[in-house]
Short mmCIF file of C-alpha atoms and ligand atoms in Angstrom, two decimals:
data_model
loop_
_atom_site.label_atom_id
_atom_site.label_comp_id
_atom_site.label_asym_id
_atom_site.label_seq_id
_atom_site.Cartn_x
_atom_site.Cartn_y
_atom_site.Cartn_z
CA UNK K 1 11.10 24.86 38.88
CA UNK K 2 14.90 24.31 38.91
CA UNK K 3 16.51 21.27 39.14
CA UNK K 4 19.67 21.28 41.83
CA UNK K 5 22.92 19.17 42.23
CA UNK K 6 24.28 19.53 45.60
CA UNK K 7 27.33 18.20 46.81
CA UNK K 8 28.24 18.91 50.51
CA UNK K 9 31.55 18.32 53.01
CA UNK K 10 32.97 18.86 56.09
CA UNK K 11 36.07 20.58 56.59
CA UNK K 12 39.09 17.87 57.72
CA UNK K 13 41.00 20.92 59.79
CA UNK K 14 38.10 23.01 60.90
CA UNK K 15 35.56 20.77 62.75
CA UNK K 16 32.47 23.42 62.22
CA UNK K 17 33.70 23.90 58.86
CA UNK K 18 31.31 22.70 55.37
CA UNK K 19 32.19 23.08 52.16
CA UNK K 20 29.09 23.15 49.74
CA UNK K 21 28.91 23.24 46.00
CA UNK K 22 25.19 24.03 44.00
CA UNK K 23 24.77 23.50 40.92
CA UNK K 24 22.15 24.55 38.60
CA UNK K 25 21.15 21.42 36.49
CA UNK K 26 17.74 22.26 35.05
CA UNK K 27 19.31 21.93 31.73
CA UNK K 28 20.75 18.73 31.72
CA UNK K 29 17.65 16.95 33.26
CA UNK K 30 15.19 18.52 30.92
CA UNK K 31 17.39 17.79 27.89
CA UNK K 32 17.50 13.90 29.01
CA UNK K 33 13.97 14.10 29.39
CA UNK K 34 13.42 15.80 25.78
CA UNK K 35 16.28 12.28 24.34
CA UNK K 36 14.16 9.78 26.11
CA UNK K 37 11.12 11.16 24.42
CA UNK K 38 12.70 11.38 21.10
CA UNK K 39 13.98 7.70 21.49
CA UNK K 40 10.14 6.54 22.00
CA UNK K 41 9.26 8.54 19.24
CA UNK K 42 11.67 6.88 16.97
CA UNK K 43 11.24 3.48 18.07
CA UNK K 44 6.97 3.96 17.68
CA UNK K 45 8.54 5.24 13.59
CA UNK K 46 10.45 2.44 13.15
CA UNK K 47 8.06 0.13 14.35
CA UNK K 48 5.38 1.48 12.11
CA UNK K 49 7.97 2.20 9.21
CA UNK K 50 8.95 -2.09 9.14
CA UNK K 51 4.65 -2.61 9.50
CA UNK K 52 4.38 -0.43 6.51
CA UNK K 53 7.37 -2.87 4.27
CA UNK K 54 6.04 -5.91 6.16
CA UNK K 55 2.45 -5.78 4.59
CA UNK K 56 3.80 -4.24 1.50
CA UNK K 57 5.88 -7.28 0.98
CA UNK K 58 3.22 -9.82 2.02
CA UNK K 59 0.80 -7.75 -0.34
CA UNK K 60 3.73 -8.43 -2.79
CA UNK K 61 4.80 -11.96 -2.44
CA UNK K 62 1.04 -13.11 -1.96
CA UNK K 63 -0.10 -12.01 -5.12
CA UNK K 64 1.25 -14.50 -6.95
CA UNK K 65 0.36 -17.65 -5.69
CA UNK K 66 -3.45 -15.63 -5.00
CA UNK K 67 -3.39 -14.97 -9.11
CA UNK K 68 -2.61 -18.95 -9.21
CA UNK K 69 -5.74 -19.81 -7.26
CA UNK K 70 -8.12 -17.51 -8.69
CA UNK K 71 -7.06 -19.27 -12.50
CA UNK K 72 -6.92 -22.47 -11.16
CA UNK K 73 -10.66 -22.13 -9.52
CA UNK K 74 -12.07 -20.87 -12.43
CA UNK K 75 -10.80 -23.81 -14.51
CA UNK K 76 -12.40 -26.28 -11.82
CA UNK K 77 -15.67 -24.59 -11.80
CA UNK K 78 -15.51 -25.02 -15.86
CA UNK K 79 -14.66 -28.54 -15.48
CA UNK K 80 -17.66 -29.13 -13.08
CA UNK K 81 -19.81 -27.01 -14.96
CA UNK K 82 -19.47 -28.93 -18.39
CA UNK K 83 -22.62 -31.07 -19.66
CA UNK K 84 -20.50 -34.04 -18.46
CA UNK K 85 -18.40 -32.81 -15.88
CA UNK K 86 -14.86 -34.23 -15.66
CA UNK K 87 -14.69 -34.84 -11.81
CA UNK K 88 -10.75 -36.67 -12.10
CA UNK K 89 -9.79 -32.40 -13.65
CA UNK K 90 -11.64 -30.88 -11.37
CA UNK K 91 -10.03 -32.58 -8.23
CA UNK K 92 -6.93 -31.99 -9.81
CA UNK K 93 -7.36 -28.59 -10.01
CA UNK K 94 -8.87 -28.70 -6.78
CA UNK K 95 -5.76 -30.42 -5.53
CA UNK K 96 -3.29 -27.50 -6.87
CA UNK K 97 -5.52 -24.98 -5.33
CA UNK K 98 -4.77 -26.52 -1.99
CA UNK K 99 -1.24 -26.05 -2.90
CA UNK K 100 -1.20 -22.69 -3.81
CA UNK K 101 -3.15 -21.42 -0.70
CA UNK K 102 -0.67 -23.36 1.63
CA UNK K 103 1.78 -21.63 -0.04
CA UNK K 104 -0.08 -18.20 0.12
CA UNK K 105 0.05 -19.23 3.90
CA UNK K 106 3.41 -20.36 4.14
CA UNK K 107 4.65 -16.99 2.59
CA UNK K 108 3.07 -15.11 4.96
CA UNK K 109 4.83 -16.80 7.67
CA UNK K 110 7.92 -16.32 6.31
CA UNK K 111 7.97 -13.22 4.58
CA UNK K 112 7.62 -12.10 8.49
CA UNK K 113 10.56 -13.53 10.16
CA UNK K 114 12.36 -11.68 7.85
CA UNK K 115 11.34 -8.89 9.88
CA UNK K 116 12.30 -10.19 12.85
CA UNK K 117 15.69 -10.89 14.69
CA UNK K 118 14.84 -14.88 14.65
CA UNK K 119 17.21 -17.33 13.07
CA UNK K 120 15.46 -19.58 10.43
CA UNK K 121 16.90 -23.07 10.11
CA UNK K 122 18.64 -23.91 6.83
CA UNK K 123 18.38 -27.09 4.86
CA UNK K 124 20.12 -28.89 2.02
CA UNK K 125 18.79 -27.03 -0.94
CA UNK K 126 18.90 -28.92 -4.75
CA UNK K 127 19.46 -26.19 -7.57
CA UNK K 128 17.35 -28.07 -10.05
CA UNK K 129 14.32 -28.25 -7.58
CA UNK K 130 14.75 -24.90 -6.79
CA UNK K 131 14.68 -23.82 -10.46
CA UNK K 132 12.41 -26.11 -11.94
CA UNK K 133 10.28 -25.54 -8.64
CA UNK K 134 9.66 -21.71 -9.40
CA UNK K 135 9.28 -22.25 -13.39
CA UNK K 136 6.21 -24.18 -12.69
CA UNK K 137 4.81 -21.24 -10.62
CA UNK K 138 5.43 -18.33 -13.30
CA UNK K 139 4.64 -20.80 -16.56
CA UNK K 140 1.39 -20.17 -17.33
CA UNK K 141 2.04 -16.48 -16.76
CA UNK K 142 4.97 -16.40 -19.26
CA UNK K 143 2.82 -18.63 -21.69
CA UNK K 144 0.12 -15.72 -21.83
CA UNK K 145 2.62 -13.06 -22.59
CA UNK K 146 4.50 -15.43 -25.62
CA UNK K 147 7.62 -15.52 -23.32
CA UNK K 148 9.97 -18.50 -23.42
CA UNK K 149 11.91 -19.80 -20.36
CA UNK K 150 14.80 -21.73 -20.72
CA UNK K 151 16.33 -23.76 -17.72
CA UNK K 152 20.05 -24.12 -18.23
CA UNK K 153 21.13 -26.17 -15.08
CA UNK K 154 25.03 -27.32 -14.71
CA UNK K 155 24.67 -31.20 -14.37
CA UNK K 156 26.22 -32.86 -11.13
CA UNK K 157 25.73 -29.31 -9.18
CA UNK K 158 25.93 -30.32 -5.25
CA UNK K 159 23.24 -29.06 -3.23
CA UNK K 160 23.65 -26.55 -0.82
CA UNK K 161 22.52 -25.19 2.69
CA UNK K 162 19.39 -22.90 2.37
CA UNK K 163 15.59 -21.83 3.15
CA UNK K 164 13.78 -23.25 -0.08
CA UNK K 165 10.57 -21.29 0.33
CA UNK K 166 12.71 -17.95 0.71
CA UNK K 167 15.04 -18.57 -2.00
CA UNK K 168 12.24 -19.96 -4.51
CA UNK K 169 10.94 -16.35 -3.85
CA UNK K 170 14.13 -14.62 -5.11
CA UNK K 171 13.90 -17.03 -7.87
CA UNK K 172 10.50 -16.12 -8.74
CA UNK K 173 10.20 -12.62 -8.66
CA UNK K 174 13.37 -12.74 -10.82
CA UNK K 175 11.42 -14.71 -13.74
CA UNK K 176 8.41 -12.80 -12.93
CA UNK K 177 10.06 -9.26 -13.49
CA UNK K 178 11.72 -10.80 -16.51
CA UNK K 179 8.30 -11.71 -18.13
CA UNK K 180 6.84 -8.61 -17.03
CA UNK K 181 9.71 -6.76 -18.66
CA UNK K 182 9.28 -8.28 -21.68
CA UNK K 183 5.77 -8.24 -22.10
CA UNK K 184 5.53 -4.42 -22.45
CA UNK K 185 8.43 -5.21 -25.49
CA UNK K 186 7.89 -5.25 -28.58
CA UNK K 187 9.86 -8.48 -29.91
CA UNK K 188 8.69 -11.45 -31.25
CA UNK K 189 11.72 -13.62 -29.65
CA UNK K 190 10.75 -13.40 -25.75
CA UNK K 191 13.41 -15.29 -24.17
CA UNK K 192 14.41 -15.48 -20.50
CA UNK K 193 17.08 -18.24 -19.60
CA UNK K 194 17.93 -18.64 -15.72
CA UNK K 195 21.23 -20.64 -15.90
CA UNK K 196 22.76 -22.28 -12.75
CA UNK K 197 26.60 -22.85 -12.21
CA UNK K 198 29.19 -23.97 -9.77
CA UNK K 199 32.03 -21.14 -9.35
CA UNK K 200 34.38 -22.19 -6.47
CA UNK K 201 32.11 -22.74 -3.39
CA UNK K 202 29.01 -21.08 -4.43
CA UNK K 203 26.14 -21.48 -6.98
CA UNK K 204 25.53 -18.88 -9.20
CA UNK K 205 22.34 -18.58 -10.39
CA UNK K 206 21.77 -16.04 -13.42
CA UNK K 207 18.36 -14.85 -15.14
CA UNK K 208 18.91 -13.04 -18.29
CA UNK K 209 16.23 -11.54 -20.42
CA UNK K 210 16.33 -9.98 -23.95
CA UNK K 211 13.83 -7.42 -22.96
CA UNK K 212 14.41 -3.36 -22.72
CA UNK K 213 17.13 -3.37 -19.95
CA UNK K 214 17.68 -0.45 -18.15
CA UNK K 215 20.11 2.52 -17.52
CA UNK K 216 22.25 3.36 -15.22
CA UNK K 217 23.89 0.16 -12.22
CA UNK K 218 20.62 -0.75 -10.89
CA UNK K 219 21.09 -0.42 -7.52
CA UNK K 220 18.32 1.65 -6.80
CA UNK K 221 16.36 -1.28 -8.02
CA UNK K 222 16.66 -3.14 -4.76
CA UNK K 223 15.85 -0.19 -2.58
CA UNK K 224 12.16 -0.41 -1.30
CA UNK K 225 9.26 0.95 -2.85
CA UNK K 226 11.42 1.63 -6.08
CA UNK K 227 9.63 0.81 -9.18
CA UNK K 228 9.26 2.43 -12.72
CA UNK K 229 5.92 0.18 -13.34
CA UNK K 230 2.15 1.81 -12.92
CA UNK K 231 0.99 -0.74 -10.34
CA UNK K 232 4.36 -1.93 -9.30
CA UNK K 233 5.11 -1.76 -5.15
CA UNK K 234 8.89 -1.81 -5.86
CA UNK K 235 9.68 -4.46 -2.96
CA UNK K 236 10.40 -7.35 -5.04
CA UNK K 237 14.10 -6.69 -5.32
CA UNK K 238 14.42 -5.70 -1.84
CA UNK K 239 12.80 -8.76 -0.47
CA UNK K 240 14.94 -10.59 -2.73
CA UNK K 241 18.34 -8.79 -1.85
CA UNK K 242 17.43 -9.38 2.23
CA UNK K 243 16.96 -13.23 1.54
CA UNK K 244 20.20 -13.78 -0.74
CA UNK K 245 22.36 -11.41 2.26
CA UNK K 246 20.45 -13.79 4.90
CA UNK K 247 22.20 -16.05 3.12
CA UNK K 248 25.51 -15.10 3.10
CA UNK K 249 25.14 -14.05 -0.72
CA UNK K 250 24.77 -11.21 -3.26
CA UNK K 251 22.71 -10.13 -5.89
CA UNK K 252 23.13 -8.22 -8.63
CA UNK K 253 21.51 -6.17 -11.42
CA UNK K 254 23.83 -6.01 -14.69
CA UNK K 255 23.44 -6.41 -18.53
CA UNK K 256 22.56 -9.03 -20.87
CA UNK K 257 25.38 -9.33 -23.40
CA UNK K 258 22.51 -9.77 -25.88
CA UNK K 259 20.60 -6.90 -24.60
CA UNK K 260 18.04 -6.93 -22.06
CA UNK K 261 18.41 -7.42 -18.19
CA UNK K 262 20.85 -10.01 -16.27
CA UNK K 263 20.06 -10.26 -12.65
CA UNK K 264 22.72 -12.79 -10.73
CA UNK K 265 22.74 -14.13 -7.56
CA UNK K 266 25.51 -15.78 -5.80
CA UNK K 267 24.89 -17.89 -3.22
CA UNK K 268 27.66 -20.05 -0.77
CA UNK K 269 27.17 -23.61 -0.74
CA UNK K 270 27.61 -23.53 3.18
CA UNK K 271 27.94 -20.83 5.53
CA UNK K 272 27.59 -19.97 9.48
CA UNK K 273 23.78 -20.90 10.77
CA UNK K 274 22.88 -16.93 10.22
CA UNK K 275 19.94 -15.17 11.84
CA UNK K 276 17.83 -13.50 9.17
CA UNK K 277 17.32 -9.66 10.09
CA UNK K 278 15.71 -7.12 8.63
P1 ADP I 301 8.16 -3.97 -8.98
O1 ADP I 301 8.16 -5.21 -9.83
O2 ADP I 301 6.95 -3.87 -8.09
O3 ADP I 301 8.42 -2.70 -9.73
P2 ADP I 301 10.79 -4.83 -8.09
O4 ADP I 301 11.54 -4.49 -6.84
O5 ADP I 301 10.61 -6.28 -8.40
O6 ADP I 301 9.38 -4.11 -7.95
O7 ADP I 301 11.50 -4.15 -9.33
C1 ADP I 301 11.97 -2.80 -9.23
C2 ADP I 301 12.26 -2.23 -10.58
O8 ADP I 301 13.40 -2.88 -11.18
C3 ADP I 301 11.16 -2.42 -11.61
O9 ADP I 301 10.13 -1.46 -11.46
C4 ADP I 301 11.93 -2.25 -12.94
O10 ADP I 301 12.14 -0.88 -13.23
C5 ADP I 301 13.31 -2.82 -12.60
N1 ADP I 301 13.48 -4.19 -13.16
C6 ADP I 301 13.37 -5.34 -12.48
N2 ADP I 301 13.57 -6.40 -13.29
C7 ADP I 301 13.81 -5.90 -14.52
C8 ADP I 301 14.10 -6.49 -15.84
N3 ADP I 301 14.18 -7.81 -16.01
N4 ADP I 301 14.29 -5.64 -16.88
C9 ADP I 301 14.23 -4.29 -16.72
N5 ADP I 301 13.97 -3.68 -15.52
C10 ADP I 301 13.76 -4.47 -14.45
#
């Protein structure tokens, strides 16, 4: 089968005069043919590729606030299970495992418009609540590995325009890779400090560690699925890097001074409403 262009006309001086022209584009048409298919194939790749990061991310971010619900049940089943049981704990605990699931839920939610091209509405953010708000999440974990966190928040710091649940994330897995880091070290003075400051117009939020530190920028940290841990996923700093740029901001891996790790995160008090992509 051949695939034909043709192109026909009649002569302006000779009135039983045509002119034809045939061309032979079999070619052309099946090499469109062969780019439309490769364009489906790609999109069905991509589509499966962001699926793949999408649950790895939820499997991720998740984990935490599961680990938080599976302590706190156990403690409320001790507290009912006691010769007297202590009903006023148990409810308590009760009460924070209703927290932690909605937050389980609310993480799924928005773990996934940050795969999508949706814009996410920003709100005034206060640095202290946003510190002090992700501290209480990774205490009890730091606690158990003898790791002290130190909150060193500028007084008088303005607030600034952001999505809280997002950026308590980044805030999170920063302390949480800090512990982890320093739990496989072999120190007896564990300290991570997150420190918050006002440079200019933005906040800049540091977490420094006196762990092992690493080699080399650290870039490759925030790619996905990097990660030099045996049951690490390695999205942690990627999720982290696509909230802070959703916000206008940057992050950065660097050294502690002291030794150990300093992650920092700068972050624009206001910016443009921005769409969160992927
Ligand atoms: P994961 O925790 O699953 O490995 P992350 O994206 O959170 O994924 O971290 C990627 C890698 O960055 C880690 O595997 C580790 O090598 C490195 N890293 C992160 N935080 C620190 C830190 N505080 N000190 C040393 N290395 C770190």
């Amino acid at each position: 089968m051949k695939h034909l262009r043709v192109l026909g006309q009649k002569s302006r001086s000779q009135d039983s005069a045509y002119t034809a022209v045939i061309m032979d584009i079999t070619a052309a048409v099946k090499n469109a043919e062969r780019l439309k298919q490769n364009e489906i194939e790609i999109a069905h790749v991509a589509r499966v590729a962001t699926a793949g990061e999408l649950a790895a991310s939820i499997a991720h971010e998740v984990n935490q606030p599961l680990g938080a619900l599976v302590a706190t049940g156990g403690a409320l089943l001790r507290w009912i299970e006691r010769e007297n049981p202590d009903i006023e704990k148990a409810t308590a605990n009760a009460r924070r495992m209703v927290g932690y699931a909605q937050r389980a839920s609310d993480i799924v939610s928005r773990v996934r418009t940050l795969f999508e091209r949706g814009s996410t509405t920003f709100e005034e953010v206060n640095c202290r609540d946003l510190l002090s708000g992700s501290f209480a999440y990774v205490e009890a974990n730091a606690r158990r590995n003898r790791v002290a966190i130190v909150l060193d928040i500028d007084d008088g710091l303005p607030s600034f325009q952001g999505e809280p649940v997002q950026l308590q994330q980044v805030i999170i897995n920063l302390m949480v890779n800090a512990v982890q880091a320093l739990s496989q070290f072999n120190s007896t003075d564990r300290l991570v400090k997150v420190s918050a400051r006002l440079c200019g117009d933005r906040i800049e939020i540091a977490c420094l560690d006196n762990g092992p530190g690493f080699s080399g920028d650290g870039e490759a940290f925030f790619k996905p699925f990097h990660t030099t841990k045996q049951h690490g996923i390695g999205m942690g700093l990627a999720i982290c890097r696509s909230i802070v740029e959703a916000h206008d901001g940057k992050i950065s891996a660097g050294t502690n001074p002291s030794g150990g790790a300093a992650f920092r995160v700068s972050l624009p008090l206001t910016h443009k409403a921005s769409n969160l992509k992927e």
